[in-house]
Amino acid sequence: MTSSIPSGSQPTNTIRPMPFGLSLVYFGIPTAVFFVGFHVVMPALIAAGNRPFYAFLLATGTPLALMLAASLVAYRLEGNAMTWPDLRHRFRLHPMSGKTWLSTIGVFILLFLFTGIALGICQRLIAAGVMPVPKSLPAWLDPVSGMLDISAMDQAFGGLTGNWVAVISYLILLALNIIGEEFWWRGYILPRQELAFGKGTWVIHGTMWALFHAFKWWHIIGLLPMTLGLSLYVIRSRNTTPGIVMHLAFNALGLIPIILGVLGKFG
């Protein structure tokens, strides 16, 4: 696999291995916070009269912002200088060559197809009652129809037609999602796990990242192809940037029905 990392760019000597027990802590705390945010804070905000999406934005965007802040604090506690070149070096935020772009696109398409198959299996398990979904779940988060249901989307935002605030709100959440997760998981944690687990890091890291989504337990199986594949690619390329690109492309798909709804293209 080709990488565009500058010659001699390796993790700094301040990086210490992150063994399994410590990895559980660093993954477990955000997982618990997200679970509470999704299943306690969000329903409470909706019950208080807030639109479902904005309740979701506050309940999940806040932990994501805290993950971003935590990654920078942890980075600084390692003794690194708070400068962009040093941050790029430690978090392996390297440029991508043309060949790396092509490889990243190819890997993303492959992972997207496998994820689609896995999510299809999840939907079958949900329909069979094997994976129960909370009855209190907002309609737009329904794992079967969800964002494809225009009435559910309208209700989530309080109306979509002409509502560009909906697009801006989703972009804010998307930015917090990608930067918060990638800086914490792949930027700060992954290089430390590599020192502890070697070649098996992608399995441990990818599985823990999938389990982080326990707040939507009905989707964990469906997310495994992406979490495992993305982790392996980032490790092989020794570059966090392709992971950011793939993560962004995957999650940005949610913008499509929102923009179509704002433009009045549904129905």
Coordinates of N, CA and C in Angstrom, one line a residue, residues 53-54 56-57 60-61 64-65 68 140 147 153 157 160 163-180 247-249 251-259 262:
F53 N -34.0 16.4 15.9 CA -32.6 16.5 15.4 C -31.7 17.4 16.3
Y54 N -32.3 18.5 16.7 CA -31.5 19.4 17.6 C -31.2 18.8 18.9
F56 N -30.8 15.6 19.3 CA -29.7 14.7 18.9 C -28.4 15.4 18.8
L57 N -28.4 16.6 18.2 CA -27.2 17.4 18.0 C -26.6 17.8 19.3
T60 N -25.3 14.4 21.4 CA -24.2 13.7 20.8 C -23.1 14.6 20.4
G61 N -23.4 15.9 20.0 CA -22.4 16.8 19.6 C -21.5 17.3 20.8
L64 N -18.8 14.7 21.4 CA -17.9 14.7 20.4 C -16.9 15.9 20.5
A65 N -17.5 17.0 20.9 CA -16.6 18.2 21.2 C -15.7 17.9 22.4
L68 N -12.8 15.8 21.1 CA -11.8 16.6 20.4 C -10.9 17.3 21.4
W140 N -37.0 9.5 12.7 CA -36.0 9.8 11.7 C -34.8 8.9 11.9
M147 N -34.0 8.1 7.6 CA -33.9 9.3 6.8 C -34.5 9.2 5.4
M153 N -38.3 13.0 8.6 CA -37.3 14.0 8.4 C -37.9 15.4 8.7
F157 N -36.8 18.0 12.0 CA -36.3 19.4 11.9 C -37.3 20.5 12.0
L160 N -38.6 20.8 6.6 CA -37.4 20.9 5.8 C -37.4 21.9 4.7
N163 N -35.5 25.2 4.8 CA -34.9 25.3 6.1 C -33.4 25.0 6.0
W164 N -32.6 26.0 5.6 CA -31.2 25.8 5.5 C -30.5 25.7 6.8
V165 N -31.2 26.1 7.9 CA -30.6 25.8 9.2 C -30.4 24.3 9.5
A166 N -31.3 23.5 8.9 CA -31.1 22.1 9.0 C -29.8 21.6 8.4
V167 N -29.4 22.2 7.2 CA -28.2 21.8 6.6 C -27.0 22.3 7.4
I168 N -27.1 23.5 7.9 CA -26.0 24.0 8.7 C -25.8 23.2 10.0
S169 N -26.9 22.8 10.6 CA -26.9 22.0 11.8 C -26.2 20.7 11.6
Y170 N -26.6 20.1 10.4 CA -26.0 18.8 10.1 C -24.5 18.9 9.9
L171 N -24.1 20.0 9.2 CA -22.7 20.2 8.9 C -21.9 20.4 10.2
I172 N -22.5 21.1 11.2 CA -21.8 21.3 12.5 C -21.6 19.9 13.2
L173 N -22.7 19.1 13.2 CA -22.6 17.8 13.8 C -21.6 16.9 13.0
L174 N -21.6 17.0 11.7 CA -20.6 16.3 10.9 C -19.2 16.6 11.2
A175 N -18.9 17.9 11.3 CA -17.6 18.4 11.7 C -17.1 17.9 13.0
L176 N -18.0 18.0 14.0 CA -17.7 17.5 15.4 C -17.5 16.0 15.3
N177 N -18.3 15.3 14.6 CA -18.2 13.9 14.5 C -16.9 13.4 13.9
I178 N -16.5 14.0 12.8 CA -15.3 13.5 12.1 C -14.0 14.0 12.8
I179 N -14.0 15.2 13.2 CA -12.7 15.7 13.9 C -12.6 15.1 15.3
G180 N -13.7 15.1 16.0 CA -13.7 14.6 17.4 C -13.3 13.1 17.4
H247 N -14.3 8.3 6.5 CA -15.3 8.5 7.6 C -16.2 9.7 7.2
L248 N -15.6 10.7 6.6 CA -16.4 11.9 6.2 C -17.3 11.5 5.1
A249 N -16.8 10.7 4.1 CA -17.7 10.3 2.9 C -18.8 9.5 3.4
N251 N -20.3 9.4 6.5 CA -21.3 10.1 7.3 C -22.0 11.2 6.5
A252 N -21.3 11.8 5.5 CA -21.8 12.9 4.8 C -23.0 12.5 3.9
L253 N -23.2 11.2 3.7 CA -24.3 10.7 2.9 C -25.7 11.1 3.5
G254 N -25.7 11.4 4.8 CA -26.9 11.8 5.4 C -27.3 13.2 5.0
L255 N -26.4 13.9 4.4 CA -26.7 15.3 3.9 C -27.7 15.2 2.7
I256 N -27.6 14.2 1.9 CA -28.3 14.1 0.7 C -29.8 14.3 0.9
P257 N -30.5 13.4 1.7 CA -31.9 13.6 1.9 C -32.3 14.9 2.5
I258 N -31.4 15.5 3.4 CA -31.7 16.7 4.0 C -31.7 17.9 3.0
I259 N -30.7 17.9 2.1 CA -30.6 18.9 1.1 C -31.8 18.8 0.1
V262 N -34.8 20.2 1.8 CA -34.7 21.7 1.9 C -35.1 22.3 0.5

